[in-house]
PDB file of C-alpha atoms and ligand atoms in Angstrom:
ATOM      1  CA  MET A 250     -25.300  12.648   0.119  1.00 68.00           C
ATOM      2  CA  ASN A 251     -23.690   9.219   0.083  1.00 75.00           C
ATOM      3  CA  PRO A 252     -22.203   8.684   3.571  1.00 81.00           C
ATOM      4  CA  THR A 253     -19.527   6.238   2.339  1.00 83.00           C
ATOM      5  CA  GLN A 254     -18.397   8.760  -0.252  1.00 87.00           C
ATOM      6  CA  ALA A 255     -18.455  11.597   2.276  1.00 89.00           C
ATOM      7  CA  ALA A 256     -16.260   9.589   4.663  1.00 89.00           C
ATOM      8  CA  PHE A 257     -13.793   8.926   1.849  1.00 88.00           C
ATOM      9  CA  GLU A 258     -13.726  12.602   0.858  1.00 90.00           C
ATOM     10  CA  ASP A 259     -13.141  13.674   4.466  1.00 90.00           C
ATOM     11  CA  ARG A 260     -10.301  11.205   4.894  1.00 90.00           C
ATOM     12  CA  VAL A 261      -8.486  12.224   1.755  1.00 91.00           C
ATOM     13  CA  ALA A 262      -8.916  15.937   2.511  1.00 92.00           C
ATOM     14  CA  SER A 263      -7.495  15.268   5.955  1.00 91.00           C
ATOM     15  CA  LEU A 264      -4.559  13.201   4.608  1.00 92.00           C
ATOM     16  CA  GLU A 265      -3.719  15.999   2.163  1.00 93.00           C
ATOM     17  CA  GLY A 266      -4.227  18.797   4.701  1.00 92.00           C
ATOM     18  CA  GLY A 267      -6.992  20.353   2.579  1.00 92.00           C
ATOM     19  CA  VAL A 268     -10.336  21.712   3.754  1.00 90.00           C
ATOM     20  CA  ALA A 269     -12.515  19.637   1.452  1.00 91.00           C
ATOM     21  CA  ALA A 270     -12.441  16.988  -1.247  1.00 92.00           C
ATOM     22  CA  LEU A 271     -14.791  15.884  -3.966  1.00 92.00           C
ATOM     23  CA  ALA A 272     -14.981  12.250  -5.011  1.00 91.00           C
ATOM     24  CA  VAL A 273     -15.743  11.677  -8.689  1.00 91.00           C
ATOM     25  CA  ALA A 274     -15.703   8.682 -11.016  1.00 88.00           C
ATOM     26  CA  SER A 275     -12.013   8.595 -11.982  1.00 90.00           C
ATOM     27  CA  GLY A 276      -8.691  10.369 -11.797  1.00 92.00           C
ATOM     28  CA  GLN A 277      -9.216  11.830 -15.224  1.00 93.00           C
ATOM     29  CA  ALA A 278     -12.634  13.149 -14.154  1.00 93.00           C
ATOM     30  CA  ALA A 279     -10.945  14.811 -11.147  1.00 94.00           C
ATOM     31  CA  GLU A 280      -8.404  16.488 -13.427  1.00 95.00           C
ATOM     32  CA  THR A 281     -11.103  17.622 -15.829  1.00 95.00           C
ATOM     33  CA  ILE A 282     -13.346  19.026 -13.095  1.00 93.00           C
ATOM     34  CA  ALA A 283     -10.440  20.841 -11.434  1.00 94.00           C
ATOM     35  CA  LEU A 284      -9.295  22.417 -14.679  1.00 96.00           C
ATOM     36  CA  LEU A 285     -12.744  23.255 -16.054  1.00 95.00           C
ATOM     37  CA  ASN A 286     -13.367  25.200 -12.855  1.00 93.00           C
ATOM     38  CA  LEU A 287     -10.314  27.325 -13.614  1.00 96.00           C
ATOM     39  CA  ALA A 288     -10.179  27.521 -17.401  1.00 97.00           C
ATOM     40  CA  GLU A 289     -12.938  27.777 -19.961  1.00 95.00           C
ATOM     41  CA  ASN A 290     -13.177  28.380 -23.686  1.00 97.00           C
ATOM     42  CA  GLY A 291     -10.377  30.813 -24.481  1.00 97.00           C
ATOM     43  CA  GLY A 292      -8.289  29.817 -21.461  1.00 98.00           C
ATOM     44  CA  HIS A 293      -4.733  28.514 -21.347  1.00 98.00           C
ATOM     45  CA  ILE A 294      -2.934  26.027 -19.070  1.00 98.00           C
ATOM     46  CA  VAL A 295       0.790  25.472 -18.587  1.00 98.00           C
ATOM     47  CA  SER A 296       1.641  21.858 -17.786  1.00 98.00           C
ATOM     48  CA  SER A 297       4.715  19.805 -17.043  1.00 98.00           C
ATOM     49  CA  ALA A 298       5.339  17.404 -19.940  1.00 98.00           C
ATOM     50  CA  SER A 299       6.243  14.654 -17.457  1.00 98.00           C
ATOM     51  CA  LEU A 300       2.737  13.238 -17.296  1.00 98.00           C
ATOM     52  CA  TYR A 301       0.664  10.068 -17.280  1.00 97.00           C
ATOM     53  CA  GLY A 302      -0.210   9.336 -20.953  1.00 97.00           C
ATOM     54  CA  GLY A 303      -3.974   9.691 -20.453  1.00 97.00           C
ATOM     55  CA  THR A 304      -3.475  13.147 -18.956  1.00 98.00           C
ATOM     56  CA  TYR A 305      -1.215  14.115 -21.842  1.00 98.00           C
ATOM     57  CA  ASN A 306      -3.932  13.025 -24.273  1.00 98.00           C
ATOM     58  CA  LEU A 307      -6.567  14.971 -22.335  1.00 98.00           C
ATOM     59  CA  PHE A 308      -4.422  18.103 -22.542  1.00 98.00           C
ATOM     60  CA  HIS A 309      -3.109  17.651 -26.068  1.00 98.00           C
ATOM     61  CA  TYR A 310      -6.261  16.418 -27.840  1.00 98.00           C
ATOM     62  CA  THR A 311      -9.373  17.028 -25.716  1.00 98.00           C
ATOM     63  CA  CYS A 312      -8.716  20.416 -24.106  1.00 98.00           C
ATOM     64  CA  PRO A 313      -8.232  22.175 -27.477  1.00 98.00           C
ATOM     65  CA  LYS A 314     -11.664  20.842 -28.545  1.00 98.00           C
ATOM     66  CA  LEU A 315     -13.099  22.724 -25.549  1.00 97.00           C
ATOM     67  CA  GLY A 316     -11.218  25.870 -26.530  1.00 98.00           C
ATOM     68  CA  ILE A 317      -8.506  25.450 -23.877  1.00 98.00           C
ATOM     69  CA  GLU A 318      -4.910  25.525 -25.063  1.00 98.00           C
ATOM     70  CA  VAL A 319      -2.197  23.706 -23.113  1.00 98.00           C
ATOM     71  CA  SER A 320       1.526  24.524 -23.324  1.00 98.00           C
ATOM     72  CA  PHE A 321       3.954  21.843 -22.153  1.00 98.00           C
ATOM     73  CA  VAL A 322       7.151  22.521 -20.215  1.00 98.00           C
ATOM     74  CA  ASN A 323       9.579  19.800 -21.274  1.00 98.00           C
ATOM     75  CA  ASP A 324      11.939  20.273 -18.343  1.00 98.00           C
ATOM     76  CA  PRO A 325       9.758  20.942 -15.263  1.00 98.00           C
ATOM     77  CA  ASP A 326      12.904  21.909 -13.277  1.00 98.00           C
ATOM     78  CA  ASP A 327      13.416  24.876 -15.598  1.00 98.00           C
ATOM     79  CA  LEU A 328      11.448  27.588 -13.761  1.00 98.00           C
ATOM     80  CA  GLU A 329      12.216  30.095 -16.501  1.00 98.00           C
ATOM     81  CA  ALA A 330      10.400  27.821 -18.970  1.00 98.00           C
ATOM     82  CA  TRP A 331       7.284  27.890 -16.745  1.00 98.00           C
ATOM     83  CA  ARG A 332       7.513  31.668 -16.486  1.00 98.00           C
ATOM     84  CA  SER A 333       7.971  32.260 -20.202  1.00 98.00           C
ATOM     85  CA  ALA A 334       5.020  29.958 -21.075  1.00 98.00           C
ATOM     86  CA  ILE A 335       2.600  32.219 -19.178  1.00 98.00           C
ATOM     87  CA  ARG A 336       0.118  34.179 -21.290  1.00 98.00           C
ATOM     88  CA  PRO A 337      -2.413  36.821 -20.252  1.00 98.00           C
ATOM     89  CA  ASN A 338      -5.134  34.098 -20.382  1.00 98.00           C
ATOM     90  CA  THR A 339      -3.195  31.435 -18.377  1.00 98.00           C
ATOM     91  CA  LYS A 340      -5.575  29.998 -15.778  1.00 98.00           C
ATOM     92  CA  ALA A 341      -3.582  27.150 -14.178  1.00 98.00           C
ATOM     93  CA  PHE A 342      -0.236  25.392 -13.817  1.00 98.00           C
ATOM     94  CA  TYR A 343      -0.381  21.576 -13.755  1.00 98.00           C
ATOM     95  CA  ALA A 344       2.160  18.923 -12.762  1.00 98.00           C
ATOM     96  CA  GLU A 345       2.536  15.505 -11.139  1.00 98.00           C
ATOM     97  CA  THR A 346       4.410  15.100  -7.817  1.00 98.00           C
ATOM     98  CA  LEU A 347       6.228  12.117  -9.335  1.00 97.00           C
ATOM     99  CA  GLY A 348       5.900  12.169 -13.100  1.00 97.00           C
ATOM    100  CA  ASN A 349       4.356   8.943 -14.426  1.00 95.00           C
ATOM    101  CA  PRO A 350       6.281   7.001 -15.691  1.00 94.00           C
ATOM    102  CA  LYS A 351       9.534   8.976 -15.477  1.00 95.00           C
ATOM    103  CA  GLY A 352       9.471   9.269 -11.686  1.00 95.00           C
ATOM    104  CA  ASP A 353      10.999  12.771 -11.620  1.00 97.00           C
ATOM    105  CA  VAL A 354      10.186  14.838  -8.529  1.00 98.00           C
ATOM    106  CA  LEU A 355       8.378  18.157  -8.896  1.00 98.00           C
ATOM    107  CA  ASP A 356       9.978  21.293  -7.449  1.00 98.00           C
ATOM    108  CA  PHE A 357       6.700  22.267  -5.738  1.00 96.00           C
ATOM    109  CA  GLU A 358       7.934  25.447  -4.158  1.00 97.00           C
ATOM    110  CA  GLY A 359       9.788  26.751  -7.223  1.00 98.00           C
ATOM    111  CA  VAL A 360       6.883  26.114  -9.593  1.00 98.00           C
ATOM    112  CA  ALA A 361       4.302  27.390  -7.054  1.00 97.00           C
ATOM    113  CA  LYS A 362       6.262  30.631  -6.640  1.00 98.00           C
ATOM    114  CA  VAL A 363       6.285  31.299 -10.397  1.00 98.00           C
ATOM    115  CA  ALA A 364       2.550  30.523 -10.493  1.00 98.00           C
ATOM    116  CA  HIS A 365       1.631  32.682  -7.500  1.00 97.00           C
ATOM    117  CA  ASP A 366       3.839  35.609  -8.602  1.00 98.00           C
ATOM    118  CA  ASN A 367       1.556  35.696 -11.629  1.00 98.00           C
ATOM    119  CA  GLY A 368      -1.735  35.076  -9.802  1.00 97.00           C
ATOM    120  CA  ILE A 369      -2.078  31.535 -11.160  1.00 97.00           C
ATOM    121  CA  PRO A 370      -3.103  28.452  -9.109  1.00 96.00           C
ATOM    122  CA  LEU A 371      -1.006  25.272  -9.160  1.00 96.00           C
ATOM    123  CA  VAL A 372      -2.828  21.941  -9.594  1.00 97.00           C
ATOM    124  CA  VAL A 373      -0.839  18.833  -8.626  1.00 97.00           C
ATOM    125  CA  ASP A 374      -1.579  15.171  -9.344  1.00 96.00           C
ATOM    126  CA  ASN A 375      -0.382  13.365  -6.216  1.00 96.00           C
ATOM    127  CA  THR A 376      -1.384   9.873  -7.385  1.00 95.00           C
ATOM    128  CA  LEU A 377       2.017   8.235  -7.472  1.00 94.00           C
ATOM    129  CA  ALA A 378       3.407   9.766  -4.288  1.00 95.00           C
ATOM    130  CA  THR A 379       0.236   9.690  -2.120  1.00 93.00           C
ATOM    131  CA  PRO A 380       0.059  12.004   0.927  1.00 93.00           C
ATOM    132  CA  PHE A 381       2.160   9.408   2.768  1.00 91.00           C
ATOM    133  CA  LEU A 382       5.221  10.602   0.818  1.00 94.00           C
ATOM    134  CA  ALA A 383       4.289  14.168  -0.122  1.00 96.00           C
ATOM    135  CA  GLN A 384       1.662  16.765   0.718  1.00 95.00           C
ATOM    136  CA  PRO A 385       1.667  19.232  -2.172  1.00 96.00           C
ATOM    137  CA  LEU A 386      -0.709  21.658  -0.413  1.00 95.00           C
ATOM    138  CA  ALA A 387       1.910  22.181   2.304  1.00 94.00           C
ATOM    139  CA  HIS A 388       4.453  23.164  -0.359  1.00 95.00           C
ATOM    140  CA  GLY A 389       2.471  25.675  -2.345  1.00 95.00           C
ATOM    141  CA  ALA A 390      -0.005  23.677  -4.459  1.00 96.00           C
ATOM    142  CA  ASP A 391      -3.592  24.951  -4.463  1.00 95.00           C
ATOM    143  CA  ILE A 392      -5.513  21.892  -5.655  1.00 95.00           C
ATOM    144  CA  VAL A 393      -4.545  18.226  -5.492  1.00 95.00           C
ATOM    145  CA  VAL A 394      -6.014  15.466  -7.652  1.00 95.00           C
ATOM    146  CA  HIS A 395      -5.734  11.707  -7.278  1.00 93.00           C
ATOM    147  CA  SER A 396      -6.527   8.607  -9.214  1.00 92.00           C
ATOM    148  CA  ALA A 397      -7.699   6.470  -6.308  1.00 89.00           C
ATOM    149  CA  THR A 398      -7.381   3.178  -8.181  1.00 84.00           C
ATOM    150  CA  LYS A 399      -3.637   3.333  -7.480  1.00 85.00           C
ATOM    151  CA  PHE A 400      -1.770   3.262  -4.159  1.00 83.00           C
ATOM    152  CA  ILE A 401      -4.245   5.234  -2.080  1.00 81.00           C
ATOM    153  CA  GLY A 402      -7.120   2.874  -2.956  1.00 75.00           C
ATOM    154  CA  VAL A 403      -5.183  -0.372  -3.075  1.00 67.00           C
ATOM    155  CA  THR A 404      -3.695   0.212   0.361  1.00 58.00           C
ATOM    156  CA  GLU A 405      -7.128   0.723   1.854  1.00 56.00           C
ATOM    157  CA  ARG A 406      -8.372  -2.392   0.052  1.00 59.00           C
ATOM    158  CA  ARG A 407      -5.455  -4.498   1.277  1.00 64.00           C
ATOM    159  CA  LEU A 408      -5.874  -3.329   4.858  1.00 62.00           C
ATOM    160  CA  ARG A 409      -9.548  -4.208   4.835  1.00 70.00           C
ATOM    161  CA  ARG A 410      -8.936  -7.576   3.178  1.00 72.00           C
ATOM    162  CA  ASP A 411      -6.225  -8.451   5.680  1.00 69.00           C
ATOM    163  CA  ARG A 412      -8.433  -7.377   8.566  1.00 71.00           C
ATOM    164  CA  ARG A 413     -11.301  -9.496   7.210  1.00 76.00           C
ATOM    165  CA  ARG A 414      -9.037 -12.525   6.732  1.00 76.00           C
ATOM    166  CA  ARG A 415      -7.639 -12.195  10.216  1.00 71.00           C
ATOM    167  CA  HIS A 416     -11.156 -11.981  11.630  1.00 71.00           C
ATOM    168  CA  VAL A 417     -12.253 -15.136   9.791  1.00 70.00           C
ATOM    169  CA  GLN A 418      -9.070 -16.886  10.832  1.00 68.00           C
ATOM    170  CA  LEU A 419      -9.567 -16.042  14.520  1.00 67.00           C
ATOM    171  CA  ARG A 420     -13.169 -17.196  14.361  1.00 69.00           C
ATOM    172  CA  SER A 421     -12.117 -20.509  12.808  1.00 68.00           C
ATOM    173  CA  GLU A 422      -9.325 -20.970  15.319  1.00 65.00           C
ATOM    174  CA  ARG A 423     -11.847 -20.707  18.105  1.00 67.00           C
ATOM    175  CA  SER A 424     -14.178 -23.315  16.593  1.00 68.00           C
ATOM    176  CA  LEU A 425     -11.732 -25.810  14.974  1.00 56.00           C
ATOM    177  CA  PRO A 426      -9.771 -28.516  16.786  1.00 57.00           C
ATOM    178  CA  PRO A 427      -5.959 -27.888  16.753  1.00 53.00           C
ATOM    179  CA  SER A 428      -4.394 -28.796  13.424  1.00 50.00           C
ATOM    180  CA  PRO A 429      -0.935 -28.127  11.991  1.00 51.00           C
ATOM    181  CA  ASN A 430      -2.555 -26.970   8.726  1.00 47.00           C
ATOM    182  CA  ARG A 431      -5.126 -24.815  10.425  1.00 42.00           C
ATOM    183  CA  THR A 432      -3.830 -21.398   9.359  1.00 39.00           C
ATOM    184  CA  ARG A 433      -3.426 -22.468   5.799  1.00 40.00           C
ATOM    185  CA  ALA A 434      -6.819 -24.145   5.714  1.00 34.00           C
ATOM    186  CA  THR A 435      -8.629 -21.094   7.054  1.00 34.00           C
ATOM    187  CA  THR A 436      -6.858 -18.647   4.742  1.00 35.00           C
ATOM    188  CA  ASP A 437      -7.538 -20.862   1.769  1.00 37.00           C
ATOM    189  CA  SER A 438     -11.127 -21.412   2.797  1.00 37.00           C
ATOM    190  CA  PHE A 439     -12.245 -18.324   0.840  1.00 39.00           C
ATOM    191  CA  SER A 440     -14.283 -19.543  -2.092  1.00 45.00           C
ATOM    192  CA  PRO A 441     -14.055 -17.404  -5.244  1.00 47.00           C
ATOM    193  CA  ASN A 442     -17.581 -16.208  -4.435  1.00 49.00           C
ATOM    194  CA  SER A 443     -16.828 -15.084  -0.913  1.00 43.00           C
ATOM    195  CA  ARG A 444     -13.675 -13.336  -2.157  1.00 44.00           C
ATOM    196  CA  ARG A 445     -15.746 -11.469  -4.672  1.00 45.00           C
ATOM    197  CA  ARG A 446     -18.336 -10.559  -2.046  1.00 41.00           C
ATOM    198  CA  PHE A 447     -15.736  -9.132   0.343  1.00 38.00           C
ATOM    199  CA  SER A 448     -13.918  -7.105  -2.244  1.00 39.00           C
ATOM    200  CA  ARG A 449     -16.841  -5.724  -4.259  1.00 40.00           C
ATOM    201  CA  PRO A 450     -17.638  -2.604  -2.186  1.00 37.00           C
ATOM    202  CA  LEU A 451     -13.941  -1.863  -1.828  1.00 36.00           C
ATOM    203  CA  ARG A 452     -13.334  -2.085  -5.533  1.00 41.00           C
ATOM    204  CA  ALA A 453     -16.135   0.391  -6.100  1.00 37.00           C
ATOM    205  CA  GLN A 454     -14.419   2.734  -3.689  1.00 43.00           C
ATOM    206  CA  GLY A 455     -11.115   2.252  -5.483  1.00 42.00           C
ATOM    207  CA  SER A 456     -12.436   3.866  -8.632  1.00 47.00           C
ATOM    208  CA  VAL A 457     -12.977   7.199  -6.910  1.00 54.00           C
ATOM    209  CA  ALA A 458     -10.769  10.244  -7.263  1.00 62.00           C
ATOM    210  CA  VAL A 459     -10.475  13.415  -5.234  1.00 64.00           C
ATOM    211  CA  LEU A 460      -9.735  17.076  -5.286  1.00 66.00           C
ATOM    212  CA  ALA A 461      -8.486  18.783  -2.157  1.00 63.00           C
ATOM    213  CA  ARG A 462      -8.380  22.515  -1.743  1.00 57.00           C
ATOM    214  CA  ARG A 463      -6.178  24.627   0.452  1.00 56.00           C
ATOM    215  CA  ARG A 464      -7.638  26.726   3.266  1.00 50.00           C
ATOM    216  CA  ARG A 465      -9.488  29.630   1.720  1.00 49.00           C
ATOM    217  CA  GLY A 466      -7.489  32.268   3.596  1.00 53.00           C
ATOM    218  CA  ASP A 467      -4.223  30.817   2.234  1.00 53.00           C
ATOM    219  CA  HIS A 468      -5.290  30.966  -1.389  1.00 49.00           C
ATOM    220  CA  PRO A 469      -2.857  33.129  -3.347  1.00 48.00           C
ATOM    221  CA  VAL A 470      -5.230  34.235  -6.102  1.00 46.00           C
TER     222      VAL A 470
HETATM  223  C1  LIG B 624      -0.589   9.723 -12.364  1.00 59.15           C
HETATM  224  C2  LIG B 624      -1.966   9.384 -12.873  1.00 59.15           C
HETATM  225  N1  LIG B 624      -2.899  10.346 -12.894  1.00 59.15           N
HETATM  226  C3  LIG B 624      -4.141  10.116 -13.371  1.00 59.15           C
HETATM  227  C4  LIG B 624      -4.481   8.867 -13.860  1.00 59.15           C
HETATM  228  C5  LIG B 624      -5.854   8.680 -14.435  1.00 59.15           C
HETATM  229  O1  LIG B 624      -6.617   8.003 -13.520  1.00 59.15           O
HETATM  230  P1  LIG B 624      -7.946   7.197 -13.908  1.00 59.15           P
HETATM  231  O2  LIG B 624      -7.473   5.959 -14.626  1.00 59.15           O
HETATM  232  O3  LIG B 624      -8.563   6.934 -12.557  1.00 59.15           O
HETATM  233  O4  LIG B 624      -8.773   8.087 -14.769  1.00 59.15           O
HETATM  234  C6  LIG B 624      -3.547   7.830 -13.844  1.00 59.15           C
HETATM  235  C7  LIG B 624      -3.893   6.502 -14.346  1.00 59.15           C
HETATM  236  O5  LIG B 624      -3.072   5.630 -14.509  1.00 59.15           O
HETATM  237  C8  LIG B 624      -2.246   8.095 -13.342  1.00 59.15           C
HETATM  238  O6  LIG B 624      -1.290   7.158 -13.328  1.00 59.15           O
END
């Protein structure tokens, strides 16, 4: 087990209110792993059409090659459209909290109710909202996926960079004679190499994505 990865998984599971998370190489890998655990050859998924383009391509072009058919609901607010897209082999509903790039907000509870009435789990991509704005698991979703190279990763990276800069600045302030340009000089004193060194491990972390699951006892299916 990689302890850095485990810490990241624990934090994201905790932010989302899930019991566990799994860090993988990318957001698209997280989506794929989540859905391949639910659907297999011969399975069917119903998805909102308000999706990140790469996810649309995964569903429209790649899933059929694996024997998984995906039906798209053009208006995700139309709960009847979700209901009527269900087939006997439907294994999952899929949607984004905030559709990328449209920015429309998912009716978590409405869509989750249609899914759960039919024994189907709801998978939500919470990348654009982050758990700071929305916690899909608290509103009926069963699995959450993230692309951690977006807000959730960048925020962490920024915080660490700012903390590191502040630390270097304080250290320099203690050792340098007073100067009106001191703050500027210390902030600018990062060479391109030192910048790269500080940000490398954080960038690696930024390429990770997660799945979070609801408490087992709460699972509707
Ligand atoms: C909403 C959303 N989900 C998933 C992804 C895919 O993430 P990744 O690029 O980490 O595979 C993206 C990428 O832009 C995205 O915007």
